[in-house]
mmCIF file of C-alpha atoms in Angstrom:
data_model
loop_
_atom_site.group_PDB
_atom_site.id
_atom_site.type_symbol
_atom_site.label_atom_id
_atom_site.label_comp_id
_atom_site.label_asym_id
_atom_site.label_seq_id
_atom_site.Cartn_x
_atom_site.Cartn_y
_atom_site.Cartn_z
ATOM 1 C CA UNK P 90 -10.404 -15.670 9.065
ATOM 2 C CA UNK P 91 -9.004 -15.503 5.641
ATOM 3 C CA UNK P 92 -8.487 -11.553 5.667
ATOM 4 C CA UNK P 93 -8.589 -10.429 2.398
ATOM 5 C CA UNK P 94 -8.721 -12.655 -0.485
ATOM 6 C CA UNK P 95 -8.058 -12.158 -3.844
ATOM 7 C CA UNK P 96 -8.302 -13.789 -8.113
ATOM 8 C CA UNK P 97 -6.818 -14.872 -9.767
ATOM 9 C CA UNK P 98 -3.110 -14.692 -8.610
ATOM 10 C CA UNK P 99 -1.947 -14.238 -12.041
ATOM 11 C CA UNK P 100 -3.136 -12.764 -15.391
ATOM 12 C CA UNK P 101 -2.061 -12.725 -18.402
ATOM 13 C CA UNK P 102 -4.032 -11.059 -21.493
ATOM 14 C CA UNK P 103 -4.161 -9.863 -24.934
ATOM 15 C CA UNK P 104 -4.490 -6.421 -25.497
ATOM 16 C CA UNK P 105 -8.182 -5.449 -25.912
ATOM 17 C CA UNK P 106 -9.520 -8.462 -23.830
ATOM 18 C CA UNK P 107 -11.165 -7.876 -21.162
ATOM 19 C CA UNK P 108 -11.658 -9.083 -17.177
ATOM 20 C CA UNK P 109 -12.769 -8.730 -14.149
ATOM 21 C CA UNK P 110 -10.618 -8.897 -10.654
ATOM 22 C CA UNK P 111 -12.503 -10.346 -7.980
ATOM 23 C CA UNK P 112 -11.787 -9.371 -3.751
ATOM 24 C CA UNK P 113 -13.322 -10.470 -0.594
ATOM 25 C CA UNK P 114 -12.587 -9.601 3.008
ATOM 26 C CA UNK P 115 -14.474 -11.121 5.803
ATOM 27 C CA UNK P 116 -13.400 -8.640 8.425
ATOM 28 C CA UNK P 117 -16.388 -7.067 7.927
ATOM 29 C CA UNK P 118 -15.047 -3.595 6.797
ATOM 30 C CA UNK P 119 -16.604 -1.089 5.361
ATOM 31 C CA UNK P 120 -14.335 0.088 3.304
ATOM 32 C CA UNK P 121 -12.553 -0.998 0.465
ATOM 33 C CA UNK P 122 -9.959 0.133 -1.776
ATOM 34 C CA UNK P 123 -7.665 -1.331 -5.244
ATOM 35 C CA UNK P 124 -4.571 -0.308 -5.937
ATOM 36 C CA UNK P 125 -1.583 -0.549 -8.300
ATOM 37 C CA UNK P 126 2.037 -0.944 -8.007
ATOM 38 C CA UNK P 127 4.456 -0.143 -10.745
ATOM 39 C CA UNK P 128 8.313 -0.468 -9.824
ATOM 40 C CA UNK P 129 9.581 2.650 -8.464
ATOM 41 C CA UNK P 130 6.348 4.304 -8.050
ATOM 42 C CA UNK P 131 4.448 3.056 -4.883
ATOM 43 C CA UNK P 132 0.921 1.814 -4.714
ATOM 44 C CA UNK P 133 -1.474 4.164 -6.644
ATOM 45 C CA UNK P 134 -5.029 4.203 -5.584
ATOM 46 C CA UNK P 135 -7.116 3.283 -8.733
ATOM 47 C CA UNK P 136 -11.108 3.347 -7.312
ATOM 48 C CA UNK P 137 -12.190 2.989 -3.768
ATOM 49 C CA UNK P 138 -15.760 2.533 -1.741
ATOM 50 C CA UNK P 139 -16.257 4.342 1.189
ATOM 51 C CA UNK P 140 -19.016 1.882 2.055
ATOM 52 C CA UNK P 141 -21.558 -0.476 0.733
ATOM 53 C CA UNK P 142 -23.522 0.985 -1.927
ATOM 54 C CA UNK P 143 -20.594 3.994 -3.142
ATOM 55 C CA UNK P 144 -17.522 4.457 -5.131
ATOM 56 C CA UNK P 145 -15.274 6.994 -6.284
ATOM 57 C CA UNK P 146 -12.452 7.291 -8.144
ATOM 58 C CA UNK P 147 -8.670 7.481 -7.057
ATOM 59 C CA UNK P 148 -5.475 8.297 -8.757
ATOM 60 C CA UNK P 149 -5.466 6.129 -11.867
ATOM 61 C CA UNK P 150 -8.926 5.286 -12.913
ATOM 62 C CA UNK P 151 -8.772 5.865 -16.477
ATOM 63 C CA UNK P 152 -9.528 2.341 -18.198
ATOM 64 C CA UNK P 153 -10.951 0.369 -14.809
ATOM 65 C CA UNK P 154 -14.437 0.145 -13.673
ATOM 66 C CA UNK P 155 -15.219 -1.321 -10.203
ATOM 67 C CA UNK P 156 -18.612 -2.531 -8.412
ATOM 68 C CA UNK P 157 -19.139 -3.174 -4.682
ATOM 69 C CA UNK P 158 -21.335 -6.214 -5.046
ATOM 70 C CA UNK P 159 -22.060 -6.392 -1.463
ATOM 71 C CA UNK P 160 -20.047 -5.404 1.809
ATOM 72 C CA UNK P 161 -17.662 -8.324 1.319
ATOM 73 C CA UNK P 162 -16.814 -7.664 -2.087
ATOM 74 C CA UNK P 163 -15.490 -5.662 -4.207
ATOM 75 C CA UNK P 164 -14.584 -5.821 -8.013
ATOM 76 C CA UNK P 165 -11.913 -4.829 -10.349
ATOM 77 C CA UNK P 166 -12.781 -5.211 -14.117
ATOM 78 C CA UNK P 167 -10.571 -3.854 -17.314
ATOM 79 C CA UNK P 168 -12.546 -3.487 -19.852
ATOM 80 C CA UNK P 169 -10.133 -3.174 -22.939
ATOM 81 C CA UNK P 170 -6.629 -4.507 -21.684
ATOM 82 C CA UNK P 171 -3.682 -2.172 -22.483
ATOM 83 C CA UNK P 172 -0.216 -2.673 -22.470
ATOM 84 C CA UNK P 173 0.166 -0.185 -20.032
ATOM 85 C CA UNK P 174 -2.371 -1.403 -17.342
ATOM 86 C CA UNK P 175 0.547 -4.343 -16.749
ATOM 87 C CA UNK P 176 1.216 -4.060 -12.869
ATOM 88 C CA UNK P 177 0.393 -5.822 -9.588
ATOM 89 C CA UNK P 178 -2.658 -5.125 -8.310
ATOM 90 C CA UNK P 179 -3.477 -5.173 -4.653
ATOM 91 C CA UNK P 180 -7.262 -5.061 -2.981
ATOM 92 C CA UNK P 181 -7.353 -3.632 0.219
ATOM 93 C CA UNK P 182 -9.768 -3.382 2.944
ATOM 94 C CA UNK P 183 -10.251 -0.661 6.198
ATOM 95 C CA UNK P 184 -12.591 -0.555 9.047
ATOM 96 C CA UNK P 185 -13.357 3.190 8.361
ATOM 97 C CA UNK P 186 -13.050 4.987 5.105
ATOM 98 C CA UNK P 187 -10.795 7.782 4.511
ATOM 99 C CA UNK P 188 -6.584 8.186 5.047
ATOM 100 C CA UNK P 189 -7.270 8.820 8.805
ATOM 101 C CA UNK P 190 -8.957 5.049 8.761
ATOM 102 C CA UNK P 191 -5.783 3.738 10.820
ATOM 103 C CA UNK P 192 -4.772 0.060 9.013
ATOM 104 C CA UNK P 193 -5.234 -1.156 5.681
ATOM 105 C CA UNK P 194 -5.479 -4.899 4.930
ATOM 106 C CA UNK P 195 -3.897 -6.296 1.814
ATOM 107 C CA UNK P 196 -4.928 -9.047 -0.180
ATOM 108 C CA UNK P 197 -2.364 -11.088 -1.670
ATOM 109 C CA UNK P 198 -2.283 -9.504 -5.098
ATOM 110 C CA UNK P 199 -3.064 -10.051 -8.583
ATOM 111 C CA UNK P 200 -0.001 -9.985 -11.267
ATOM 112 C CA UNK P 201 -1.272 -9.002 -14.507
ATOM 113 C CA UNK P 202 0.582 -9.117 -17.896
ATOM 114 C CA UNK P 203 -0.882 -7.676 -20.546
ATOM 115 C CA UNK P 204 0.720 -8.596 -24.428
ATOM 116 C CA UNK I 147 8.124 16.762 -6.783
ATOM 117 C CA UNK I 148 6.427 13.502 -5.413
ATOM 118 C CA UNK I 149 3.678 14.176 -2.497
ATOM 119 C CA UNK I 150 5.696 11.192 -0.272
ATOM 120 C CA UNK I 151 9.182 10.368 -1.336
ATOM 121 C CA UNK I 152 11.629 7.909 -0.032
ATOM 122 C CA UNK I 153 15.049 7.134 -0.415
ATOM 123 C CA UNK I 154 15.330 3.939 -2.736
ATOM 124 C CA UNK I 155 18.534 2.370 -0.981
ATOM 125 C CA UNK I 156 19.321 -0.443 -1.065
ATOM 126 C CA UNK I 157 20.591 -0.229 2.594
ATOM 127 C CA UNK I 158 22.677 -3.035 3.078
ATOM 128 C CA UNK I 159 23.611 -3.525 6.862
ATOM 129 C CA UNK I 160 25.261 -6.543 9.300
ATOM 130 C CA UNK I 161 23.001 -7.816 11.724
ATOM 131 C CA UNK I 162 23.038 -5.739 15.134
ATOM 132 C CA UNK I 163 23.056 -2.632 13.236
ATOM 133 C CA UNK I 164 20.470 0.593 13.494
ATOM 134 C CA UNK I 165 19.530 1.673 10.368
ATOM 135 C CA UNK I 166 17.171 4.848 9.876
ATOM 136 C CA UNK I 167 15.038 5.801 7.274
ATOM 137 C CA UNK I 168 13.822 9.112 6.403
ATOM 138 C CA UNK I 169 10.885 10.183 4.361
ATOM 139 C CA UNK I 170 9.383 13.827 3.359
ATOM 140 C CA UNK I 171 6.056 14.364 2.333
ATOM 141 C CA UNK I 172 4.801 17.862 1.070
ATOM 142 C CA UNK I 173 1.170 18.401 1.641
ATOM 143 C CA UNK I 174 1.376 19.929 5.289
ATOM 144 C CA UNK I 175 -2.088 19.462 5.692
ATOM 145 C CA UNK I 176 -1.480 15.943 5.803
ATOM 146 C CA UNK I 177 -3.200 14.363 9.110
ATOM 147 C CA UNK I 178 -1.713 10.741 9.563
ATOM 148 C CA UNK I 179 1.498 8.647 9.046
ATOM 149 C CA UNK I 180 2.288 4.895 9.267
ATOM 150 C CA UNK I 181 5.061 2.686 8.427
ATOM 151 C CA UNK I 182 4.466 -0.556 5.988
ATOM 152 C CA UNK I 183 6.599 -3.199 5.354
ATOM 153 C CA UNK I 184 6.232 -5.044 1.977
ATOM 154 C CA UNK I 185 8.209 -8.254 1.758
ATOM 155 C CA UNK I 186 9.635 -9.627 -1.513
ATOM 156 C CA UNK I 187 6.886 -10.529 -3.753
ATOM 157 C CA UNK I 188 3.671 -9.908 -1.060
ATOM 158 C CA UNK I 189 1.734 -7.565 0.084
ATOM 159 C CA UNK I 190 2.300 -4.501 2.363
ATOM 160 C CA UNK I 191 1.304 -5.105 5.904
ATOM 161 C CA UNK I 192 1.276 -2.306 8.710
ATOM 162 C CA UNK I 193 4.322 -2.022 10.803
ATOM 163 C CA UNK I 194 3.260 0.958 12.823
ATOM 164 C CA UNK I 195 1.273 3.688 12.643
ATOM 165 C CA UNK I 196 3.040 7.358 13.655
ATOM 166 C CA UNK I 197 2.202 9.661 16.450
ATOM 167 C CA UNK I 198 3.451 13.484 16.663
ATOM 168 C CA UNK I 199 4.993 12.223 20.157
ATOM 169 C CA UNK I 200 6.784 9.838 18.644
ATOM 170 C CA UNK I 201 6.447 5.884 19.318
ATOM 171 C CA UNK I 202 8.287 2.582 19.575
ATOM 172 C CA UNK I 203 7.258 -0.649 19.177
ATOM 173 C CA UNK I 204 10.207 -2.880 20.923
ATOM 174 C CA UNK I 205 13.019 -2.604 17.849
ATOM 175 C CA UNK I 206 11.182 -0.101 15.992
ATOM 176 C CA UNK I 207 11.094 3.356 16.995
ATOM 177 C CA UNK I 208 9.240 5.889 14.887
ATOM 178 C CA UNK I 209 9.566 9.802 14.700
ATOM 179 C CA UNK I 210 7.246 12.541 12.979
ATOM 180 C CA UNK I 211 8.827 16.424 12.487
ATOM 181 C CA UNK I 212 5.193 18.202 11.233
ATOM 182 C CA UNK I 213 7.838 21.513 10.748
ATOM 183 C CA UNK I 214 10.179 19.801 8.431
ATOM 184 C CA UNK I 215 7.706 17.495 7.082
ATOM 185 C CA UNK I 216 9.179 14.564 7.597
ATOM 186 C CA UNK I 217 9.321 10.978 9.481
ATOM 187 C CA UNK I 218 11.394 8.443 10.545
ATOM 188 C CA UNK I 219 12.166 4.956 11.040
ATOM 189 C CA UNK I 220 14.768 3.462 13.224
ATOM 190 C CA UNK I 221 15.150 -0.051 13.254
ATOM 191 C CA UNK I 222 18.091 -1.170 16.106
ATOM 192 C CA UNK I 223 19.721 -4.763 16.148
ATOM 193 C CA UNK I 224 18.784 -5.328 12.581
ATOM 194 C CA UNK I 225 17.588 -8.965 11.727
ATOM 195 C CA UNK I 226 17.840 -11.117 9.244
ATOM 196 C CA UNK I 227 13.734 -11.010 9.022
ATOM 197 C CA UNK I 228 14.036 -7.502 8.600
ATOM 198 C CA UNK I 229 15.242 -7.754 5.315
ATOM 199 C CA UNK I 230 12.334 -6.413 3.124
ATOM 200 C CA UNK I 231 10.973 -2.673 1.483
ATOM 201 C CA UNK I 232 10.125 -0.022 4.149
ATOM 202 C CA UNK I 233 6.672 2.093 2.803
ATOM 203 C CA UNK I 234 5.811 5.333 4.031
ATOM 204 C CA UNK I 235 2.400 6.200 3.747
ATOM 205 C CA UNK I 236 0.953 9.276 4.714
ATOM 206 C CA UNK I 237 -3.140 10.247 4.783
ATOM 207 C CA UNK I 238 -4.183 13.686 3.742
ATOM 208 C CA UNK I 239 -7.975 13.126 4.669
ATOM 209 C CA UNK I 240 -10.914 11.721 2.534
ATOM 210 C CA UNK I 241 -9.408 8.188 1.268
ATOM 211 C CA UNK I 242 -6.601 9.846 -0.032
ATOM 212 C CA UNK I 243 -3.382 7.825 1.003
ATOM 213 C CA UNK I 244 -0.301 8.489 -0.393
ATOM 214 C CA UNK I 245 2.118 5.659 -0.644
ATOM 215 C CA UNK I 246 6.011 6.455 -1.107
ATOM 216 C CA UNK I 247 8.040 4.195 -3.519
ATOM 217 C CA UNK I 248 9.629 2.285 -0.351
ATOM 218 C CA UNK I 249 13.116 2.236 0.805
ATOM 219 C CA UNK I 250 14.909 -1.882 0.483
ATOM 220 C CA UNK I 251 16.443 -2.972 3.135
ATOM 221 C CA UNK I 252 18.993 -5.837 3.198
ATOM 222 C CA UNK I 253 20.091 -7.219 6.522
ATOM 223 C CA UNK I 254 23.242 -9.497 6.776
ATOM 224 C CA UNK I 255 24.834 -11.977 8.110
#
């Protein structure tokens, strides 16, 4: 088992260019979740899917649009890169959606710089 | 005033120590609690999740006061592999999961 799997493992853009952040988990979870983490701030949930076929937004979704492509994966993509959107970015999988879903499973992360 | 916050640190202790962490959260709705541990550079991975009656995990104990709003982590005969960041992360239904900043912990020789 792999866990969760995620890439690229490091970014770096222009502002205004765009891409997409690709995750996988082969847990077979239902849930799935990305995040970001800014020094001193703790991971902030950016869009999640309760399940195959949804997603809603989290904290931070302004500038981020996701799809669940299937139950195994689930995509990050940054349409118009900003300065600001430079972070680490985590995926994150859970065998039940919600905060009362018990364990989440990190992928490795994605470090993004954005110029 | 942050929903989960943490004390930064650095905590800097000699191997064999106990070292506690505290953390305070402020929704008191707020249904479940765990501990992460994020080492330098990786991703968070669960350390253990909190119960109201309290639980330990061999080194690890960990505490929740629902009245204070708070929890705890003990950690006794600190390691060297226990060097990392200490996440408290606290679930106030739905998929909302609040993450604190993390508390850094630096074990020594």
């Amino acid at each position: 088992n792999a866990g969760v799997t995620q890439t690229p493992k490091f970014q770096v853009l222009k502002t205004g260019q765009s891409m997409t952040l690709q995750c996988a988990q082969d847990m077979n979870h239902n849930s799935m979740y990305w995040y970001r983490q800014d020094p001193g701030m703790g991971l902030r949930l950016i869009y999640y899917s309760a399940s195959e076929g949804t997603t809603d937004k989290g904290e931070v979704p302004n500038g981020y649009n996701v799809s669940r492509l299937n139950k195994r994966e689930f995509s990050l993509r940054l349409e118009s890169a900003a300065p600001s959107q430079t972070s680490v970015y985590f995926c994150a999988s859970s065998v039940q959606w919600g905060g009362g879903a018990g364990e989440q499973f990190f992928g490795p992360g994605t470090r993004l710089t954005v110029l | 005033r942050k929903e989960v916050e943490q004390d930064p640190g650095p905590f800097n202790v000699p191997e064999g120590a106990t070292v506690a962490f505290n953390c305070t959260y402020s929704n008191s709705a707020s249904q479940s609690f765990f501990w992460y541990r994020q080492d330098c550079r990786k991703e968070p991975k669960l350390l253990m999740s909190v119960y109201s009656s309290g639980n330990e995990d061999g080194r690890f104990t960990a505490q929740l006061n629902r009245a204070s709003q708070y929890i705890s982590l003990l950690i006794r005969d600190s390691k060297l592999s226990d060097s990392a960041t200490y996440l408290c992360v606290v679930g106030t239904g739905g998929f909302k999961t609040i993450f604190g900043a993390g508390t850094r912990l630096f074990v020594k020789a």
